Amino acid sequence: MKKYKGFIVFTALIFGTSIISGCSREFSEKKKNEIKIGVTLYRQDDTFISSISSYLEDISKEKEQQENIKIQLDFVDAKGSTTNQGNQIDKFIKQDYDIICVNLVDRTAAATIIDKAKNANIPLVFFNREPVEEDLNRWNKVYYVGAQARQSARMQAEIIIEEWNKNKSKLDKNKDNKIQYVMLEGEPGHQDASIRTEYCIKDIDNYGIELEKLADDSANWQSDQAVNKMNQWIQEYGDEIEVVISNNDVMALGALHSINSTDVFTEKPIVVGIDGVKEALEAVNKGDLTGTVISDAKLQAKAIFDISYSLAKGLDVNNVQGINGKYVKTQHTKVTKENVDIYLADSNK
Ligand code: GAL
Ligand code: CA
């Protein structure tokens, strides 16, 4: 009997161990071969954001094939609502996603999101809408991917300065040796809107060209709002407008639409954007848009993906291209008619 009992204990032990080891092997393999990444977007219909998203999808599919791994990449649209975004993040946490990528609706709401993710030990990759540094420092598994806003402003200023130097007689319609301009701004509170607005003007001013602001207002990054603003300004200032400075391309394209729908201009104002979206590059090629500044959506998507992948696989995040601590901030490229053909073929989707 004693012998028999011993046998049972022995078999149970062997059997039990094999179940345990079987389970843990299955668990770790599942972990290794399947990654779940949740992405919440402030607005899916934003042209530049949808460009980043579609690059992310491509990069993820490519990686799946290369590494023979399953990557579940899920996008949700917060539709401009902080409440929606909070619920989406709660859901990702509940469903045990490995990484959550956040394109914040409200940049000041980052702290709450970080604290939730920290509790669940799910790393975060913020992108395009930058939390303040103090918030990023709440936890070590939090990153930010975006572009160098100051550089985009400088390049936009350069495009205007070059145009002034080349075509002053056409540009300075009232011959007062000043630029009469209107400014279409992005969303209030967005780092790219405030930095681009401030430094584009500062750089032109520092170069020594006098500026006179006729009007400026936010069109929230959106084309239809820019059309409305521009129509108002055309009514108010008409042919006085010499330059339209826009914080992004789709608003610049909206302004172009208004300009092309009227005959009040003896000479059309020049229009300059930022982002490098496809239609903007086409407009530069046609000579309608004087210039734009490419923000590298593909490289930003690559950084978002590489950080997420490294974190999920337990690899060293410091090996991600361009990373500097918790930040990846990509470089811009200045585009005018002179070099647009190089970028047209490979433009942001
Ligand atoms: C900016 C971009 C805008 C808009 C915005 C959304 O970087 O220039 O076009 O996409 O991000 O947050
Ligand atoms: Ca003038």
Tab-separated table of N, CA, C and O in Angstrom, residues 27-118:
chain	number	residue	atom	x	y	z
A	27	PHE	N	2.452	29.576	-22.739
A	27	PHE	CA	2.226	30.969	-22.410
A	27	PHE	C	3.335	31.844	-23.001
A	27	PHE	O	3.091	32.818	-23.686
A	28	SER	N	4.597	31.402	-22.771
A	28	SER	CA	5.673	32.259	-23.239
A	28	SER	C	5.724	32.286	-24.762
A	28	SER	O	6.029	33.306	-25.359
A	29	GLU	N	5.366	31.151	-25.397
A	29	GLU	CA	5.374	31.164	-26.858
A	29	GLU	C	4.286	32.062	-27.408
A	29	GLU	O	4.482	32.779	-28.363
A	30	LYS	N	3.148	32.026	-26.709
A	30	LYS	CA	2.048	32.881	-27.131
A	30	LYS	C	2.491	34.336	-27.005
A	30	LYS	O	2.317	35.159	-27.884
A	31	LYS	N	3.116	34.618	-25.894
A	31	LYS	CA	3.612	35.957	-25.642
A	31	LYS	C	4.583	36.382	-26.743
A	31	LYS	O	4.561	37.495	-27.226
A	32	LYS	N	5.430	35.427	-27.106
A	32	LYS	CA	6.484	35.770	-28.059
A	32	LYS	C	5.939	35.903	-29.481
A	32	LYS	O	6.420	36.703	-30.248
A	33	ASN	N	4.931	35.107	-29.803
A	33	ASN	CA	4.490	35.070	-31.194
A	33	ASN	C	3.228	35.846	-31.482
A	33	ASN	O	2.699	35.792	-32.575
A	34	GLU	N	2.740	36.542	-30.476
A	34	GLU	CA	1.543	37.336	-30.705
A	34	GLU	C	1.623	38.634	-29.902
A	34	GLU	O	1.841	38.604	-28.697
A	35	ILE	N	1.478	39.735	-30.614
A	35	ILE	CA	1.545	41.030	-29.942
A	35	ILE	C	0.256	41.795	-30.224
A	35	ILE	O	-0.217	41.808	-31.358
A	36	LYS	N	-0.272	42.424	-29.182
A	36	LYS	CA	-1.482	43.231	-29.406
A	36	LYS	C	-1.160	44.703	-29.152
A	36	LYS	O	-0.749	45.078	-28.053
A	37	ILE	N	-1.336	45.528	-30.196
A	37	ILE	CA	-1.074	46.959	-30.064
A	37	ILE	C	-2.382	47.720	-30.297
A	37	ILE	O	-3.029	47.553	-31.328
A	38	GLY	N	-2.767	48.526	-29.344
A	38	GLY	CA	-3.978	49.349	-29.488
A	38	GLY	C	-3.589	50.792	-29.788
A	38	GLY	O	-2.681	51.328	-29.158
A	39	VAL	N	-4.263	51.396	-30.769
A	39	VAL	CA	-3.951	52.780	-31.128
A	39	VAL	C	-5.219	53.620	-31.044
A	39	VAL	O	-6.220	53.308	-31.696
A	40	THR	N	-5.195	54.687	-30.250
A	40	THR	CA	-6.339	55.586	-30.239
A	40	THR	C	-5.968	56.922	-30.879
A	40	THR	O	-4.967	57.536	-30.529
A	41	LEU	N	-6.801	57.343	-31.853
A	41	LEU	CA	-6.521	58.542	-32.641
A	41	LEU	C	-7.426	59.694	-32.219
A	41	LEU	O	-8.619	59.477	-31.987
A	42	TYR	N	-6.888	60.907	-32.150
A	42	TYR	CA	-7.742	62.046	-31.738
A	42	TYR	C	-8.865	62.245	-32.753
A	42	TYR	O	-9.989	62.545	-32.394
A	43	ARG	N	-8.551	62.062	-34.036
A	43	ARG	CA	-9.559	62.108	-35.111
A	43	ARG	C	-9.030	61.307	-36.283
A	43	ARG	O	-7.994	61.637	-36.849
A	44	GLN	N	-9.763	60.312	-36.662
A	44	GLN	CA	-9.302	59.458	-37.748
A	44	GLN	C	-9.354	60.188	-39.098
A	44	GLN	O	-8.630	59.840	-40.027
A	45	ASP	N	-10.212	61.211	-39.192
A	45	ASP	CA	-10.362	61.886	-40.488
A	45	ASP	C	-9.320	62.981	-40.721
A	45	ASP	O	-9.346	63.663	-41.735
A	46	ASP	N	-8.405	63.163	-39.774
A	46	ASP	CA	-7.320	64.131	-39.973
A	46	ASP	C	-6.341	63.555	-41.006
A	46	ASP	O	-5.855	62.435	-40.859
A	47	THR	N	-6.098	64.327	-42.069
A	47	THR	CA	-5.299	63.816	-43.192
A	47	THR	C	-3.917	63.320	-42.763
A	47	THR	O	-3.494	62.225	-43.140
A	48	PHE	N	-3.216	64.137	-41.978
A	48	PHE	CA	-1.855	63.748	-41.592
A	48	PHE	C	-1.863	62.527	-40.666
A	48	PHE	O	-1.037	61.618	-40.805
A	49	ILE	N	-2.828	62.488	-39.760
A	49	ILE	CA	-2.936	61.359	-38.827
A	49	ILE	C	-3.282	60.072	-39.590
A	49	ILE	O	-2.751	58.995	-39.303
A	50	SER	N	-4.154	60.172	-40.580
A	50	SER	CA	-4.511	58.952	-41.315
A	50	SER	C	-3.321	58.484	-42.148
A	50	SER	O	-3.169	57.283	-42.414
A	51	SER	N	-2.456	59.406	-42.504
A	51	SER	CA	-1.229	59.019	-43.188
A	51	SER	C	-0.313	58.218	-42.249
A	51	SER	O	0.197	57.146	-42.614
A	52	ILE	N	-0.144	58.694	-41.031
A	52	ILE	CA	0.663	57.950	-40.049
A	52	ILE	C	0.046	56.560	-39.840
A	52	ILE	O	0.745	55.547	-39.833
A	53	SER	N	-1.291	56.507	-39.703
A	53	SER	CA	-1.955	55.222	-39.444
A	53	SER	C	-1.704	54.230	-40.565
A	53	SER	O	-1.444	53.049	-40.302
A	54	SER	N	-1.800	54.692	-41.801
A	54	SER	CA	-1.681	53.705	-42.874
A	54	SER	C	-0.223	53.247	-43.038
A	54	SER	O	0.020	52.090	-43.369
A	55	TYR	N	0.731	54.123	-42.726
A	55	TYR	CA	2.131	53.653	-42.693
A	55	TYR	C	2.325	52.617	-41.577
A	55	TYR	O	3.015	51.614	-41.744
A	56	LEU	N	1.692	52.884	-40.422
A	56	LEU	CA	1.804	51.945	-39.293
A	56	LEU	C	1.316	50.550	-39.693
A	56	LEU	O	1.939	49.536	-39.374
A	57	GLU	N	0.191	50.538	-40.408
A	57	GLU	CA	-0.365	49.256	-40.853
A	57	GLU	C	0.610	48.518	-41.762
A	57	GLU	O	0.856	47.322	-41.592
A	58	ASP	N	1.172	49.252	-42.726
A	58	ASP	CA	2.134	48.639	-43.660
A	58	ASP	C	3.334	48.057	-42.913
A	58	ASP	O	3.753	46.929	-43.171
A	59	ILE	N	3.876	48.872	-42.010
A	59	ILE	CA	5.091	48.463	-41.293
A	59	ILE	C	4.811	47.217	-40.461
A	59	ILE	O	5.608	46.282	-40.405
A	60	SER	N	3.630	47.198	-39.831
A	60	SER	CA	3.269	46.073	-38.984
A	60	SER	C	3.116	44.785	-39.807
A	60	SER	O	3.590	43.716	-39.410
A	61	LYS	N	2.465	44.909	-40.966
A	61	LYS	CA	2.281	43.723	-41.828
A	61	LYS	C	3.619	43.187	-42.302
A	61	LYS	O	3.843	41.974	-42.332
A	62	GLU	N	4.476	44.105	-42.650
A	62	GLU	CA	5.811	43.714	-43.120
A	62	GLU	C	6.561	42.957	-42.016
A	62	GLU	O	7.171	41.927	-42.271
A	63	LYS	N	6.461	43.477	-40.805
A	63	LYS	CA	7.154	42.857	-39.665
A	63	LYS	C	6.581	41.461	-39.389
A	63	LYS	O	7.321	40.529	-39.084
A	64	GLU	N	5.258	41.336	-39.504
A	64	GLU	CA	4.615	40.033	-39.292
A	64	GLU	C	5.240	38.984	-40.193
A	64	GLU	O	5.522	37.867	-39.770
A	65	GLN	N	5.434	39.374	-41.454
A	65	GLN	CA	5.979	38.420	-42.423
A	65	GLN	C	7.447	38.119	-42.154
A	65	GLN	O	7.862	36.973	-42.133
A	66	GLN	N	8.189	39.200	-41.905
A	66	GLN	CA	9.630	39.041	-41.654
A	66	GLN	C	9.907	38.137	-40.467
A	66	GLN	O	10.772	37.268	-40.515
A	67	GLU	N	9.172	38.351	-39.375
A	67	GLU	CA	9.484	37.668	-38.124
A	67	GLU	C	8.581	36.466	-37.869
A	67	GLU	O	8.690	35.838	-36.823
A	68	ASN	N	7.658	36.230	-38.800
A	68	ASN	CA	6.705	35.145	-38.630
A	68	ASN	C	6.016	35.219	-37.259
A	68	ASN	O	6.068	34.297	-36.455
A	69	ILE	N	5.367	36.334	-37.039
A	69	ILE	CA	4.768	36.620	-35.739
A	69	ILE	C	3.391	37.221	-36.010
A	69	ILE	O	3.171	37.775	-37.087
A	70	LYS	N	2.478	37.063	-35.058
A	70	LYS	CA	1.172	37.682	-35.282
A	70	LYS	C	1.119	39.024	-34.557
A	70	LYS	O	1.369	39.096	-33.350
A	71	ILE	N	0.800	40.078	-35.299
A	71	ILE	CA	0.672	41.396	-34.680
A	71	ILE	C	-0.752	41.903	-34.889
A	71	ILE	O	-1.182	42.111	-36.017
A	72	GLN	N	-1.459	42.004	-33.781
A	72	GLN	CA	-2.809	42.555	-33.873
A	72	GLN	C	-2.718	44.058	-33.621
A	72	GLN	O	-2.378	44.502	-32.527
A	73	LEU	N	-2.988	44.833	-34.677
A	73	LEU	CA	-2.881	46.288	-34.567
A	73	LEU	C	-4.279	46.881	-34.715
A	73	LEU	O	-4.879	46.809	-35.780
A	74	ASP	N	-4.818	47.409	-33.628
A	74	ASP	CA	-6.202	47.907	-33.666
A	74	ASP	C	-6.276	49.415	-33.490
A	74	ASP	O	-5.729	49.957	-32.533
A	75	PHE	N	-6.982	50.071	-34.425
A	75	PHE	CA	-7.157	51.528	-34.355
A	75	PHE	C	-8.553	51.864	-33.873
A	75	PHE	O	-9.526	51.245	-34.307
A	76	VAL	N	-8.661	52.852	-32.998
A	76	VAL	CA	-9.978	53.369	-32.634
A	76	VAL	C	-9.959	54.891	-32.764
A	76	VAL	O	-8.919	55.530	-32.602
A	77	ASP	N	-11.127	55.443	-33.098
A	77	ASP	CA	-11.251	56.876	-33.368
A	77	ASP	C	-11.930	57.562	-32.185
A	77	ASP	O	-13.074	57.256	-31.866
A	78	ALA	N	-11.211	58.488	-31.528
A	78	ALA	CA	-11.798	59.181	-30.368
A	78	ALA	C	-12.740	60.310	-30.810
A	78	ALA	O	-13.444	60.891	-29.981
A	79	LYS	N	-12.736	60.620	-32.085
A	79	LYS	CA	-13.627	61.642	-32.657
A	79	LYS	C	-13.610	62.950	-31.863
A	79	LYS	O	-14.653	63.559	-31.607
A	80	GLY	N	-12.425	63.334	-31.438
A	80	GLY	CA	-12.270	64.623	-30.748
A	80	GLY	C	-12.813	64.657	-29.332
A	80	GLY	O	-12.921	65.731	-28.751
A	81	SER	N	-13.150	63.501	-28.756
A	81	SER	CA	-13.723	63.497	-27.408
A	81	SER	C	-12.794	62.817	-26.400
A	81	SER	O	-12.405	61.660	-26.561
A	82	THR	N	-12.469	63.558	-25.340
A	82	THR	CA	-11.610	63.019	-24.275
A	82	THR	C	-12.283	61.847	-23.579
A	82	THR	O	-11.614	60.878	-23.189
A	83	THR	N	-13.601	61.928	-23.422
A	83	THR	CA	-14.349	60.834	-22.789
A	83	THR	C	-14.220	59.568	-23.619
A	83	THR	O	-13.924	58.492	-23.087
A	84	ASN	N	-14.450	59.687	-24.935
A	84	ASN	CA	-14.277	58.516	-25.815
A	84	ASN	C	-12.892	57.922	-25.645
A	84	ASN	O	-12.730	56.711	-25.496
A	85	GLN	N	-11.901	58.803	-25.658
A	85	GLN	CA	-10.521	58.310	-25.601
A	85	GLN	C	-10.240	57.584	-24.279
A	85	GLN	O	-9.615	56.528	-24.270
A	86	GLY	N	-10.759	58.138	-23.186
A	86	GLY	CA	-10.600	57.495	-21.879
A	86	GLY	C	-11.214	56.100	-21.888
A	86	GLY	O	-10.596	55.129	-21.425
A	87	ASN	N	-12.423	55.980	-22.463
A	87	ASN	CA	-13.094	54.672	-22.524
A	87	ASN	C	-12.312	53.688	-23.388
A	87	ASN	O	-12.211	52.498	-23.070
A	88	GLN	N	-11.782	54.193	-24.490
A	88	GLN	CA	-11.020	53.314	-25.388
A	88	GLN	C	-9.769	52.774	-24.690
A	88	GLN	O	-9.433	51.591	-24.825
A	89	ILE	N	-9.133	53.637	-23.913
A	89	ILE	CA	-7.934	53.195	-23.200
A	89	ILE	C	-8.299	52.172	-22.115
A	89	ILE	O	-7.628	51.153	-21.948
A	90	ASP	N	-9.396	52.430	-21.408
A	90	ASP	CA	-9.866	51.454	-20.403
A	90	ASP	C	-10.085	50.087	-21.035
A	90	ASP	O	-9.729	49.053	-20.470
A	91	LYS	N	-10.672	50.095	-22.237
A	91	LYS	CA	-10.972	48.850	-22.930
A	91	LYS	C	-9.680	48.120	-23.328
A	91	LYS	O	-9.556	46.913	-23.133
A	92	PHE	N	-8.738	48.860	-23.862
A	92	PHE	CA	-7.448	48.255	-24.228
A	92	PHE	C	-6.789	47.623	-22.994
A	92	PHE	O	-6.214	46.545	-23.059
A	93	ILE	N	-6.899	48.317	-21.862
A	93	ILE	CA	-6.279	47.808	-20.634
A	93	ILE	C	-6.983	46.521	-20.201
A	93	ILE	O	-6.348	45.514	-19.901
A	94	LYS	N	-8.305	46.555	-20.229
A	94	LYS	CA	-9.106	45.409	-19.818
A	94	LYS	C	-8.802	44.197	-20.695
A	94	LYS	O	-8.779	43.059	-20.224
A	95	GLN	N	-8.615	44.454	-21.990
A	95	GLN	CA	-8.375	43.351	-22.933
A	95	GLN	C	-6.906	42.974	-23.022
A	95	GLN	O	-6.489	42.274	-23.939
A	96	ASP	N	-6.118	43.520	-22.091
A	96	ASP	CA	-4.740	43.086	-21.935
A	96	ASP	C	-3.858	43.306	-23.175
A	96	ASP	O	-3.098	42.427	-23.580
A	97	TYR	N	-3.999	44.458	-23.796
A	97	TYR	CA	-3.106	44.807	-24.914
A	97	TYR	C	-1.680	44.922	-24.382
A	97	TYR	O	-1.476	45.233	-23.210
A	98	ASP	N	-0.697	44.654	-25.238
A	98	ASP	CA	0.702	44.727	-24.797
A	98	ASP	C	1.195	46.168	-24.733
A	98	ASP	O	1.993	46.522	-23.873
A	99	ILE	N	0.710	46.976	-25.702
A	99	ILE	CA	1.145	48.375	-25.803
A	99	ILE	C	-0.063	49.221	-26.200
A	99	ILE	O	-0.885	48.774	-27.001
A	100	ILE	N	-0.121	50.436	-25.686
A	100	ILE	CA	-1.160	51.361	-26.143
A	100	ILE	C	-0.489	52.617	-26.719
A	100	ILE	O	0.367	53.226	-26.070
A	101	CYS	N	-0.873	52.955	-27.960
A	101	CYS	CA	-0.346	54.152	-28.608
A	101	CYS	C	-1.422	55.224	-28.579
A	101	CYS	O	-2.559	54.970	-28.971
A	102	VAL	N	-1.049	56.410	-28.121
A	102	VAL	CA	-2.058	57.438	-27.876
A	102	VAL	C	-1.763	58.730	-28.633
A	102	VAL	O	-0.733	59.364	-28.438
A	103	ASN	N	-2.701	59.083	-29.500
A	103	ASN	CA	-2.694	60.374	-30.186
A	103	ASN	C	-3.723	61.222	-29.422
A	103	ASN	O	-4.910	61.207	-29.706
A	104	LEU	N	-3.230	61.914	-28.391
A	104	LEU	CA	-4.104	62.571	-27.414
A	104	LEU	C	-5.141	63.523	-28.009
A	104	LEU	O	-4.813	64.315	-28.885
A	105	VAL	N	-6.359	63.442	-27.507
A	105	VAL	CA	-7.347	64.468	-27.845
A	105	VAL	C	-6.944	65.754	-27.124
A	105	VAL	O	-6.836	66.821	-27.721
A	106	ASP	N	-6.666	65.599	-25.840
A	106	ASP	CA	-6.345	66.758	-25.015
A	106	ASP	C	-4.966	66.531	-24.388
A	106	ASP	O	-4.789	65.631	-23.570
A	107	ARG	N	-4.023	67.352	-24.804
A	107	ARG	CA	-2.636	67.161	-24.336
A	107	ARG	C	-2.509	67.235	-22.819
A	107	ARG	O	-1.579	66.692	-22.244
A	108	THR	N	-3.449	67.922	-22.181
A	108	THR	CA	-3.335	68.071	-20.733
A	108	THR	C	-3.957	66.892	-19.983
A	108	THR	O	-3.929	66.845	-18.761
A	109	ALA	N	-4.513	65.937	-20.738
A	109	ALA	CA	-5.157	64.784	-20.078
A	109	ALA	C	-4.199	63.596	-19.953
A	109	ALA	O	-4.606	62.498	-19.576
A	110	ALA	N	-2.922	63.811	-20.235
A	110	ALA	CA	-1.982	62.686	-20.272
A	110	ALA	C	-1.776	62.024	-18.906
A	110	ALA	O	-1.664	60.799	-18.815
A	111	ALA	N	-1.758	62.828	-17.849
A	111	ALA	CA	-1.423	62.292	-16.524
A	111	ALA	C	-2.362	61.157	-16.111
A	111	ALA	O	-1.912	60.088	-15.664
A	112	THR	N	-3.657	61.358	-16.290
A	112	THR	CA	-4.653	60.347	-15.917
A	112	THR	C	-4.403	59.055	-16.697
A	112	THR	O	-4.469	57.956	-16.136
A	113	ILE	N	-4.140	59.203	-18.003
A	113	ILE	CA	-3.923	58.034	-18.851
A	113	ILE	C	-2.661	57.284	-18.411
A	113	ILE	O	-2.655	56.055	-18.305
A	114	ILE	N	-1.612	58.045	-18.120
A	114	ILE	CA	-0.352	57.421	-17.710
A	114	ILE	C	-0.547	56.641	-16.394
A	114	ILE	O	-0.087	55.514	-16.251
A	115	ASP	N	-1.273	57.238	-15.458
A	115	ASP	CA	-1.482	56.559	-14.177
A	115	ASP	C	-2.258	55.253	-14.336
A	115	ASP	O	-1.928	54.238	-13.728
A	116	LYS	N	-3.268	55.278	-15.224
A	116	LYS	CA	-4.046	54.052	-15.485
A	116	LYS	C	-3.153	52.968	-16.080
A	116	LYS	O	-3.189	51.811	-15.667
A	117	ALA	N	-2.368	53.347	-17.078
A	117	ALA	CA	-1.512	52.374	-17.773
A	117	ALA	C	-0.452	51.831	-16.834
A	117	ALA	O	-0.119	50.641	-16.865
A	118	LYS	N	0.050	52.711	-15.986
A	118	LYS	CA	1.077	52.301	-15.029
A	118	LYS	C	0.521	51.245	-14.072
A	118	LYS	O	1.173	50.233	-13.800
